[in-house]
mmCIF file of C-alpha atoms in Angstrom:
data_model
loop_
_atom_site.group_PDB
_atom_site.id
_atom_site.type_symbol
_atom_site.label_atom_id
_atom_site.label_comp_id
_atom_site.label_asym_id
_atom_site.label_seq_id
_atom_site.Cartn_x
_atom_site.Cartn_y
_atom_site.Cartn_z
ATOM 1 C CA MET A 1 -49.946 19.965 -60.682
ATOM 2 C CA ARG A 2 -52.586 22.644 -60.953
ATOM 3 C CA ALA A 3 -51.915 25.673 -58.733
ATOM 4 C CA PHE A 4 -54.675 27.124 -56.553
ATOM 5 C CA PRO A 5 -55.767 30.638 -57.434
ATOM 6 C CA PRO A 6 -54.437 33.296 -54.992
ATOM 7 C CA ALA A 7 -57.875 33.799 -53.427
ATOM 8 C CA TRP A 8 -58.203 30.076 -52.660
ATOM 9 C CA ARG A 9 -54.734 29.957 -51.100
ATOM 10 C CA TRP A 10 -55.653 32.733 -48.670
ATOM 11 C CA THR A 11 -58.929 30.952 -47.842
ATOM 12 C CA LEU A 12 -57.049 27.713 -47.064
ATOM 13 C CA VAL A 13 -54.604 29.560 -44.799
ATOM 14 C CA ALA A 14 -57.493 31.132 -42.897
ATOM 15 C CA VAL A 15 -59.214 27.749 -42.405
ATOM 16 C CA VAL A 16 -56.010 26.172 -41.049
ATOM 17 C CA ALA A 17 -55.545 29.076 -38.636
ATOM 18 C CA VAL A 18 -59.104 28.767 -37.322
ATOM 19 C CA VAL A 19 -58.745 25.002 -36.787
ATOM 20 C CA GLY A 20 -55.455 25.535 -34.955
ATOM 21 C CA LEU A 21 -57.031 28.122 -32.672
ATOM 22 C CA ALA A 22 -59.955 25.793 -31.895
ATOM 23 C CA VAL A 23 -57.572 23.004 -30.899
ATOM 24 C CA ALA A 24 -55.604 25.393 -28.694
ATOM 25 C CA VAL A 25 -58.616 26.560 -26.707
ATOM 26 C CA TRP A 26 -60.633 23.307 -26.666
ATOM 27 C CA PRO A 27 -61.241 22.281 -23.024
ATOM 28 C CA ARG A 28 -59.120 19.346 -21.861
ATOM 29 C CA ASP A 29 -60.418 16.398 -19.859
ATOM 30 C CA HIS A 30 -61.195 17.973 -16.431
ATOM 31 C CA HIS A 31 -60.801 14.737 -14.491
ATOM 32 C CA ARG A 32 -57.424 13.956 -16.019
ATOM 33 C CA SER A 33 -56.054 17.386 -15.041
ATOM 34 C CA ALA A 34 -57.458 17.167 -11.505
ATOM 35 C CA ALA A 35 -55.778 13.796 -10.964
ATOM 36 C CA THR A 36 -52.351 15.440 -11.351
ATOM 37 C CA VAL A 37 -52.882 17.877 -8.459
ATOM 38 C CA PRO A 38 -50.802 16.636 -5.492
ATOM 39 C CA ALA A 39 -52.410 16.075 -2.130
ATOM 40 C CA ALA A 40 -51.631 18.405 0.778
ATOM 41 C CA SER A 41 -49.105 15.891 2.085
ATOM 42 C CA SER A 42 -47.550 13.013 0.154
ATOM 43 C CA ASP A 43 -46.125 11.352 3.260
ATOM 44 C CA PRO A 44 -47.492 7.881 4.006
ATOM 45 C CA ALA A 45 -49.447 7.139 7.138
ATOM 46 C CA VAL A 46 -47.242 6.510 10.142
ATOM 47 C CA SER A 47 -46.946 2.810 10.908
ATOM 48 C CA GLY A 48 -47.149 1.333 14.366
ATOM 49 C CA GLU A 49 -43.632 -0.013 13.855
ATOM 50 C CA LEU A 50 -42.262 3.485 13.276
ATOM 51 C CA ARG A 51 -43.973 4.815 16.386
ATOM 52 C CA ALA A 52 -42.644 1.896 18.422
ATOM 53 C CA ALA A 53 -39.112 2.419 17.086
ATOM 54 C CA ALA A 54 -39.176 6.066 18.208
ATOM 55 C CA GLY A 55 -39.893 4.889 21.761
ATOM 56 C CA LEU A 56 -41.758 8.020 22.813
ATOM 57 C CA PRO A 57 -43.786 8.157 26.025
ATOM 58 C CA ASP A 58 -47.526 8.703 25.907
ATOM 59 C CA CYS A 59 -48.824 12.253 25.846
ATOM 60 C CA PRO A 60 -49.710 14.038 29.112
ATOM 61 C CA HIS A 61 -53.011 13.446 30.868
ATOM 62 C CA PRO A 62 -54.889 16.078 32.884
ATOM 63 C CA VAL A 63 -54.485 16.228 36.627
ATOM 64 C CA SER A 64 -57.669 14.972 38.274
ATOM 65 C CA GLY A 65 -60.017 17.764 39.313
ATOM 66 C CA THR A 66 -58.304 20.495 37.267
ATOM 67 C CA GLN A 67 -59.714 22.568 34.430
ATOM 68 C CA PRO A 68 -57.807 24.853 32.045
ATOM 69 C CA VAL A 69 -58.577 28.551 32.203
ATOM 70 C CA SER A 70 -61.456 29.546 29.958
ATOM 71 C CA GLY A 71 -60.255 31.126 26.732
ATOM 72 C CA GLY A 72 -56.610 30.094 27.181
ATOM 73 C CA PRO A 73 -54.375 29.940 24.091
ATOM 74 C CA LEU A 74 -54.667 26.153 23.796
ATOM 75 C CA ALA A 75 -58.453 26.015 24.168
ATOM 76 C CA GLY A 76 -60.058 23.890 21.461
ATOM 77 C CA LEU A 77 -56.706 22.778 20.028
ATOM 78 C CA THR A 78 -56.575 19.024 19.393
ATOM 79 C CA LEU A 79 -53.456 17.466 17.852
ATOM 80 C CA GLU A 80 -52.193 13.934 17.210
ATOM 81 C CA CYS A 81 -50.009 12.224 19.806
ATOM 82 C CA LEU A 82 -46.724 11.114 18.221
ATOM 83 C CA ALA A 83 -46.503 8.029 20.434
ATOM 84 C CA THR A 84 -49.937 6.594 19.699
ATOM 85 C CA GLY A 85 -51.604 8.555 16.904
ATOM 86 C CA ALA A 86 -54.513 9.342 19.233
ATOM 87 C CA PRO A 87 -56.041 12.844 19.375
ATOM 88 C CA VAL A 88 -54.930 15.033 22.274
ATOM 89 C CA ASP A 89 -56.866 18.016 23.609
ATOM 90 C CA LEU A 90 -53.853 20.114 24.597
ATOM 91 C CA ALA A 91 -55.629 22.427 27.026
ATOM 92 C CA ALA A 92 -57.142 19.471 28.887
ATOM 93 C CA ALA A 93 -53.972 17.364 28.741
ATOM 94 C CA LEU A 94 -51.791 20.092 30.249
ATOM 95 C CA ALA A 95 -54.321 21.285 32.831
ATOM 96 C CA GLY A 96 -52.708 21.332 36.261
ATOM 97 C CA HIS A 97 -49.191 21.059 34.841
ATOM 98 C CA PRO A 98 -46.681 23.868 34.349
ATOM 99 C CA ALA A 99 -45.457 23.158 30.841
ATOM 100 C CA LEU A 100 -42.747 23.961 28.336
ATOM 101 C CA VAL A 101 -44.147 23.324 24.857
ATOM 102 C CA ASN A 102 -41.448 23.297 22.170
ATOM 103 C CA LEU A 103 -42.222 23.813 18.470
ATOM 104 C CA TRP A 104 -39.702 22.247 16.091
ATOM 105 C CA ALA A 105 -39.336 20.451 12.736
ATOM 106 C CA TYR A 106 -37.126 17.660 11.415
ATOM 107 C CA TRP A 107 -35.267 19.994 9.016
ATOM 108 C CA CYS A 108 -34.490 22.686 11.622
ATOM 109 C CA GLN A 109 -30.808 22.623 12.642
ATOM 110 C CA PRO A 110 -31.164 24.893 15.706
ATOM 111 C CA CYS A 111 -33.967 22.565 16.823
ATOM 112 C CA ALA A 112 -31.652 19.565 16.506
ATOM 113 C CA ARG A 113 -29.156 21.267 18.808
ATOM 114 C CA GLU A 114 -31.846 22.315 21.288
ATOM 115 C CA LEU A 115 -33.834 19.075 21.615
ATOM 116 C CA PRO A 116 -31.151 17.109 23.520
ATOM 117 C CA ALA A 117 -30.934 19.994 26.021
ATOM 118 C CA LEU A 118 -34.707 19.811 26.457
ATOM 119 C CA GLN A 119 -34.355 16.104 27.183
ATOM 120 C CA GLN A 120 -31.712 16.895 29.814
ATOM 121 C CA TYR A 121 -33.978 19.502 31.359
ATOM 122 C CA ALA A 122 -36.961 17.129 31.466
ATOM 123 C CA ASP A 123 -34.787 14.520 33.186
ATOM 124 C CA ARG A 124 -33.592 17.129 35.684
ATOM 125 C CA ALA A 125 -37.100 18.478 36.350
ATOM 126 C CA ALA A 126 -38.340 14.925 37.015
ATOM 127 C CA GLY A 127 -41.983 15.720 36.331
ATOM 128 C CA ALA A 128 -42.106 19.142 37.997
ATOM 129 C CA VAL A 129 -42.512 20.651 34.520
ATOM 130 C CA THR A 130 -44.097 18.904 31.548
ATOM 131 C CA VAL A 131 -41.898 19.175 28.446
ATOM 132 C CA LEU A 132 -43.939 18.558 25.297
ATOM 133 C CA THR A 133 -42.528 18.695 21.762
ATOM 134 C CA VAL A 134 -44.634 19.806 18.802
ATOM 135 C CA HIS A 135 -43.460 18.663 15.365
ATOM 136 C CA SER A 136 -44.541 21.556 13.139
ATOM 137 C CA ASP A 137 -44.220 20.047 9.651
ATOM 138 C CA PRO A 138 -46.455 17.685 7.621
ATOM 139 C CA ALA A 139 -43.707 15.026 7.370
ATOM 140 C CA GLU A 140 -44.530 13.167 10.581
ATOM 141 C CA PRO A 141 -42.450 10.048 9.717
ATOM 142 C CA ARG A 142 -39.363 12.229 9.278
ATOM 143 C CA GLY A 143 -40.047 13.894 12.605
ATOM 144 C CA LEU A 144 -40.190 10.526 14.368
ATOM 145 C CA ALA A 145 -36.997 9.392 12.643
ATOM 146 C CA ARG A 146 -35.244 12.616 13.643
ATOM 147 C CA LEU A 147 -36.140 12.129 17.306
ATOM 148 C CA SER A 148 -34.775 8.585 17.135
ATOM 149 C CA ASP A 149 -31.520 9.818 15.587
ATOM 150 C CA LEU A 150 -31.140 12.443 18.322
ATOM 151 C CA GLY A 151 -31.936 9.999 21.120
ATOM 152 C CA VAL A 152 -34.755 12.255 22.326
ATOM 153 C CA HIS A 153 -37.648 10.497 24.065
ATOM 154 C CA LEU A 154 -40.034 13.242 25.114
ATOM 155 C CA PRO A 155 -43.810 13.207 24.748
ATOM 156 C CA GLY A 156 -44.833 14.983 21.581
ATOM 157 C CA VAL A 157 -47.639 15.865 19.204
ATOM 158 C CA GLN A 158 -47.890 16.371 15.452
ATOM 159 C CA ASP A 159 -48.978 19.828 14.232
ATOM 160 C CA THR A 160 -49.160 19.554 10.450
ATOM 161 C CA ASP A 161 -50.712 22.997 9.907
ATOM 162 C CA SER A 162 -48.811 24.943 12.613
ATOM 163 C CA ARG A 163 -52.056 25.588 14.476
ATOM 164 C CA LEU A 164 -50.361 25.976 17.845
ATOM 165 C CA ARG A 165 -47.996 28.637 16.500
ATOM 166 C CA ALA A 166 -51.013 30.535 15.189
ATOM 167 C CA ALA A 167 -52.851 30.100 18.504
ATOM 168 C CA VAL A 168 -50.062 31.798 20.472
ATOM 169 C CA ARG A 169 -49.456 34.358 17.685
ATOM 170 C CA ALA A 170 -45.817 33.449 17.297
ATOM 171 C CA PRO A 171 -43.787 34.359 14.196
ATOM 172 C CA ALA A 172 -43.082 31.829 11.457
ATOM 173 C CA VAL A 173 -39.705 30.719 12.811
ATOM 174 C CA LEU A 174 -38.399 27.639 14.625
ATOM 175 C CA PRO A 175 -37.665 26.690 17.312
ATOM 176 C CA ILE A 176 -40.222 28.352 19.565
ATOM 177 C CA SER A 177 -40.879 27.491 23.203
ATOM 178 C CA VAL A 178 -44.223 28.274 24.825
ATOM 179 C CA LEU A 179 -44.360 28.420 28.624
ATOM 180 C CA ILE A 180 -47.792 27.553 30.028
ATOM 181 C CA ARG A 181 -48.958 28.031 33.626
ATOM 182 C CA PRO A 182 -50.835 25.220 35.427
ATOM 183 C CA ASP A 183 -54.147 27.028 34.849
ATOM 184 C CA GLY A 184 -53.529 26.987 31.084
ATOM 185 C CA SER A 185 -52.695 30.670 30.724
ATOM 186 C CA LEU A 186 -49.722 31.806 28.681
ATOM 187 C CA ALA A 187 -46.615 32.851 30.615
ATOM 188 C CA ARG A 188 -44.232 33.578 27.748
ATOM 189 C CA VAL A 189 -43.374 32.737 24.149
ATOM 190 C CA VAL A 190 -39.613 32.290 23.705
ATOM 191 C CA VAL A 191 -38.666 33.001 20.084
ATOM 192 C CA ARG A 192 -35.065 31.758 20.106
ATOM 193 C CA PRO A 193 -33.227 28.494 20.652
ATOM 194 C CA PHE A 194 -32.042 27.801 24.182
ATOM 195 C CA ALA A 195 -28.266 27.780 24.555
ATOM 196 C CA ASP A 196 -28.139 24.813 26.936
ATOM 197 C CA VAL A 197 -29.941 23.083 29.782
ATOM 198 C CA ASP A 198 -29.017 25.837 32.245
ATOM 199 C CA ASP A 199 -30.560 28.450 29.945
ATOM 200 C CA ILE A 200 -33.777 26.416 29.894
ATOM 201 C CA ALA A 201 -33.776 26.041 33.679
ATOM 202 C CA ALA A 202 -33.199 29.759 34.248
ATOM 203 C CA THR A 203 -35.981 30.740 31.832
ATOM 204 C CA VAL A 204 -38.499 28.330 33.376
ATOM 205 C CA ASP A 205 -37.561 29.505 36.883
ATOM 206 C CA ARG A 206 -38.034 33.147 35.897
ATOM 207 C CA GLU A 207 -41.324 32.684 34.003
ATOM 208 C CA LEU A 208 -43.000 29.829 35.882
ATOM 209 C CA GLY A 209 -41.302 30.014 39.272
ATOM 210 C CA ILE A 210 -40.106 26.404 39.171
ATOM 211 C CA ARG A 211 -36.466 25.651 39.890
ATOM 212 C CA ALA A 212 -34.936 22.468 38.507
#
Protein backbone atom coordinates (compact mmCIF):
# COMPACT_ATOMS: atom_id res chain seq x y z
CA MET A 1 0.00 0.00 0.00
CA ARG A 2 1.30 3.41 -0.97
CA ALA A 3 1.91 5.71 2.02
CA PHE A 4 0.63 9.29 1.98
CA PRO A 5 3.30 11.97 2.04
CA PRO A 6 3.68 13.67 5.47
CA ALA A 7 2.04 16.88 4.23
CA TRP A 8 -1.05 14.98 3.04
CA ARG A 9 -1.36 13.13 6.35
CA TRP A 10 -1.47 16.42 8.26
CA THR A 11 -4.06 17.78 5.80
CA LEU A 12 -6.28 14.71 6.34
CA VAL A 13 -6.04 15.07 10.12
CA ALA A 14 -7.07 18.72 9.88
CA VAL A 15 -10.09 17.88 7.68
CA VAL A 16 -11.28 15.20 10.12
CA ALA A 17 -10.94 17.63 13.03
CA VAL A 18 -12.97 20.31 11.24
CA VAL A 19 -15.75 17.84 10.37
CA GLY A 20 -15.86 16.62 13.97
CA LEU A 21 -16.16 20.18 15.26
CA ALA A 22 -18.99 20.93 12.81
CA VAL A 23 -20.94 17.89 14.00
CA ALA A 24 -20.41 18.90 17.62
CA VAL A 25 -21.80 22.41 17.19
CA TRP A 26 -24.49 21.69 14.57
CA PRO A 27 -27.90 22.76 15.96
CA ARG A 28 -30.13 19.86 17.02
CA ASP A 29 -33.82 19.56 16.20
CA HIS A 30 -35.39 22.34 18.35
CA HIS A 31 -38.80 20.70 18.56
CA ARG A 32 -37.39 17.37 19.67
CA SER A 33 -35.47 19.00 22.54
CA ALA A 34 -38.46 21.09 23.63
CA ALA A 35 -40.65 17.99 23.83
CA THR A 36 -38.43 16.59 26.61
CA VAL A 37 -38.99 19.57 28.94
CA PRO A 38 -41.38 18.44 31.71
CA ALA A 39 -44.53 20.38 32.42
CA ALA A 40 -44.84 22.41 35.63
CA SER A 41 -46.79 19.57 37.21
CA SER A 42 -46.94 15.97 36.01
CA ASP A 43 -49.88 15.06 38.25
CA PRO A 44 -53.05 14.02 36.42
CA ALA A 45 -56.24 16.00 36.68
CA VAL A 46 -58.22 15.19 39.80
CA SER A 47 -61.14 12.89 39.05
CA GLY A 48 -64.61 13.33 40.44
CA GLU A 49 -64.25 9.91 42.05
CA LEU A 50 -61.18 11.03 44.00
CA ARG A 51 -62.93 14.16 45.21
CA ALA A 52 -65.96 12.13 46.25
CA ALA A 53 -63.78 9.60 48.09
CA ALA A 54 -62.18 12.39 50.13
CA GLY A 55 -65.64 13.41 51.34
CA LEU A 56 -64.79 17.06 51.89
CA PRO A 57 -67.47 19.68 52.49
CA ASP A 58 -67.97 22.51 50.04
CA CYS A 59 -65.91 25.65 50.46
CA PRO A 60 -67.25 28.58 52.52
CA HIS A 61 -69.72 31.06 51.07
CA PRO A 62 -69.87 34.75 52.01
CA VAL A 63 -72.31 35.93 54.62
CA SER A 64 -75.11 37.87 52.93
CA GLY A 65 -74.59 41.62 53.01
CA THR A 66 -70.90 41.48 54.00
CA GLN A 67 -67.88 42.74 52.09
CA PRO A 68 -64.21 42.06 52.85
CA VAL A 69 -62.06 45.02 53.83
CA SER A 70 -60.55 46.78 50.85
CA GLY A 71 -56.92 45.82 50.33
CA GLY A 72 -57.00 42.86 52.73
CA PRO A 73 -54.36 40.14 52.34
CA LEU A 74 -56.73 37.79 50.51
CA ALA A 75 -58.04 40.39 48.05
CA GLY A 76 -57.94 39.12 44.47
CA LEU A 77 -56.82 35.63 45.50
CA THR A 78 -58.82 32.89 43.76
CA LEU A 79 -57.98 29.23 44.39
CA GLU A 80 -59.55 25.87 43.52
CA CYS A 81 -61.96 24.24 45.95
CA LEU A 82 -60.75 20.74 46.84
CA ALA A 83 -64.30 19.40 47.16
CA THR A 84 -65.59 20.53 43.77
CA GLY A 85 -62.74 21.90 41.67
CA ALA A 86 -64.60 25.21 41.37
CA PRO A 87 -62.77 28.55 41.74
CA VAL A 88 -63.08 30.26 45.12
CA ASP A 89 -62.54 33.97 45.74
CA LEU A 90 -61.09 33.65 49.24
CA ALA A 91 -61.72 37.21 50.37
CA ALA A 92 -65.37 37.00 49.32
CA ALA A 93 -65.86 33.46 50.62
CA LEU A 94 -64.57 34.29 54.10
CA ALA A 95 -66.24 37.70 54.37
CA GLY A 96 -68.23 37.89 57.60
CA HIS A 97 -66.52 34.82 59.07
CA PRO A 98 -63.68 34.76 61.59
CA ALA A 99 -61.36 32.21 60.03
CA LEU A 100 -58.38 29.99 60.70
CA VAL A 101 -56.70 29.26 57.37
CA ASN A 102 -54.14 26.45 57.59
CA LEU A 103 -51.38 25.96 55.00
CA TRP A 104 -50.10 22.39 54.70
CA ALA A 105 -48.83 19.77 52.22
CA TYR A 106 -49.19 16.01 51.88
CA TRP A 107 -45.48 15.39 52.61
CA CYS A 108 -45.35 17.54 55.77
CA GLN A 109 -45.18 15.39 58.92
CA PRO A 110 -45.93 18.20 61.41
CA CYS A 111 -48.97 19.00 59.25
CA ALA A 112 -50.14 15.39 59.51
CA ARG A 113 -50.01 15.64 63.30
CA GLU A 114 -51.75 19.02 63.34
CA LEU A 115 -54.62 18.40 60.92
CA PRO A 116 -56.59 16.01 63.18
CA ALA A 117 -56.40 18.63 65.96
CA LEU A 118 -57.78 21.22 63.54
CA GLN A 119 -60.65 18.86 62.80
CA GLN A 120 -61.32 18.54 66.54
CA TYR A 121 -61.26 22.30 66.91
CA ALA A 122 -63.66 22.83 63.99
CA ASP A 123 -66.05 20.30 65.54
CA ARG A 124 -65.78 22.08 68.90
CA ALA A 125 -66.25 25.56 67.39
CA ALA A 126 -69.38 24.35 65.56
CA GLY A 127 -69.29 27.07 62.92
CA ALA A 128 -68.23 29.96 65.17
CA VAL A 129 -64.88 29.94 63.35
CA THR A 130 -64.34 28.81 59.77
CA VAL A 131 -61.41 26.37 59.51
CA LEU A 132 -60.11 26.21 55.94
CA THR A 133 -57.17 24.07 54.83
CA VAL A 134 -54.88 25.13 51.99
CA HIS A 135 -52.91 22.36 50.27
CA SER A 136 -49.70 24.14 49.28
CA ASP A 137 -48.15 21.69 46.80
CA PRO A 138 -48.85 20.94 43.11
CA ALA A 139 -49.74 17.29 43.84
CA GLU A 140 -53.44 17.81 44.51
CA PRO A 141 -54.37 14.09 44.23
CA ARG A 142 -51.84 13.25 46.94
CA GLY A 143 -53.26 15.99 49.13
CA LEU A 144 -56.77 14.56 48.81
CA ALA A 145 -55.50 11.05 49.54
CA ARG A 146 -53.63 12.30 52.60
CA LEU A 147 -56.76 13.92 54.02
CA SER A 148 -58.64 10.66 53.50
CA ASP A 149 -55.91 8.70 55.30
CA LEU A 150 -56.01 11.12 58.23
CA GLY A 151 -59.80 11.10 58.44
CA VAL A 152 -59.87 14.89 58.09
CA HIS A 153 -62.99 16.34 56.46
CA LEU A 154 -62.52 20.09 56.50
CA PRO A 155 -63.24 22.48 53.64
CA GLY A 156 -60.08 23.17 51.69
CA VAL A 157 -58.53 24.77 48.63
CA GLN A 158 -55.61 23.90 46.37
CA ASP A 159 -52.73 26.42 46.20
CA THR A 160 -50.29 24.99 43.67
CA ASP A 161 -48.02 28.06 43.59
CA SER A 162 -48.16 29.01 47.30
CA ARG A 163 -49.87 32.29 46.43
CA LEU A 164 -51.56 32.61 49.81
CA ARG A 165 -48.25 32.24 51.65
CA ALA A 166 -46.83 35.02 49.49
CA ALA A 167 -49.92 37.19 50.06
CA VAL A 168 -49.49 37.11 53.85
CA ARG A 169 -45.67 37.34 53.56
CA ALA A 170 -45.08 34.16 55.50
CA PRO A 171 -41.78 32.25 55.37
CA ALA A 172 -41.34 29.16 53.22
CA VAL A 173 -42.18 26.66 55.96
CA LEU A 174 -45.17 24.45 56.79
CA PRO A 175 -47.51 24.32 58.57
CA ILE A 176 -48.65 27.93 58.80
CA SER A 177 -51.95 29.14 60.23
CA VAL A 178 -53.42 32.48 59.20
CA LEU A 179 -56.04 34.05 61.47
CA ILE A 180 -58.47 36.31 59.61
CA ARG A 181 -60.99 38.71 61.17
CA PRO A 182 -64.59 38.82 59.88
CA ASP A 183 -63.82 42.01 57.93
CA GLY A 184 -61.04 40.20 56.05
CA SER A 185 -58.13 41.88 57.83
CA LEU A 186 -55.19 39.86 59.08
CA ALA A 187 -55.08 39.14 62.82
CA ARG A 188 -51.98 36.96 63.01
CA VAL A 189 -49.78 34.54 61.09
CA VAL A 190 -48.81 31.55 63.26
CA VAL A 191 -45.54 30.06 61.99
CA ARG A 192 -45.47 26.84 64.02
CA PRO A 193 -47.56 23.70 64.38
CA PHE A 194 -50.21 23.73 67.08
CA ALA A 195 -49.53 21.31 69.92
CA ASP A 196 -53.15 20.18 70.31
CA VAL A 197 -56.76 21.31 70.13
CA ASP A 198 -56.44 23.35 73.33
CA ASP A 199 -53.48 25.24 71.86
CA ILE A 200 -55.60 26.08 68.82
CA ALA A 201 -58.52 27.21 70.98
CA ALA A 202 -56.31 29.42 73.15
CA THR A 203 -54.66 31.05 70.13
CA VAL A 204 -57.98 31.76 68.39
CA ASP A 205 -59.44 33.16 71.63
CA ARG A 206 -56.45 35.46 72.10
CA GLU A 207 -56.25 36.69 68.49
CA LEU A 208 -59.89 36.67 67.37
CA GLY A 209 -61.73 36.87 70.68
CA ILE A 210 -63.75 33.71 70.06
CA ARG A 211 -63.84 31.03 72.74
CA ALA A 212 -64.58 27.45 71.74
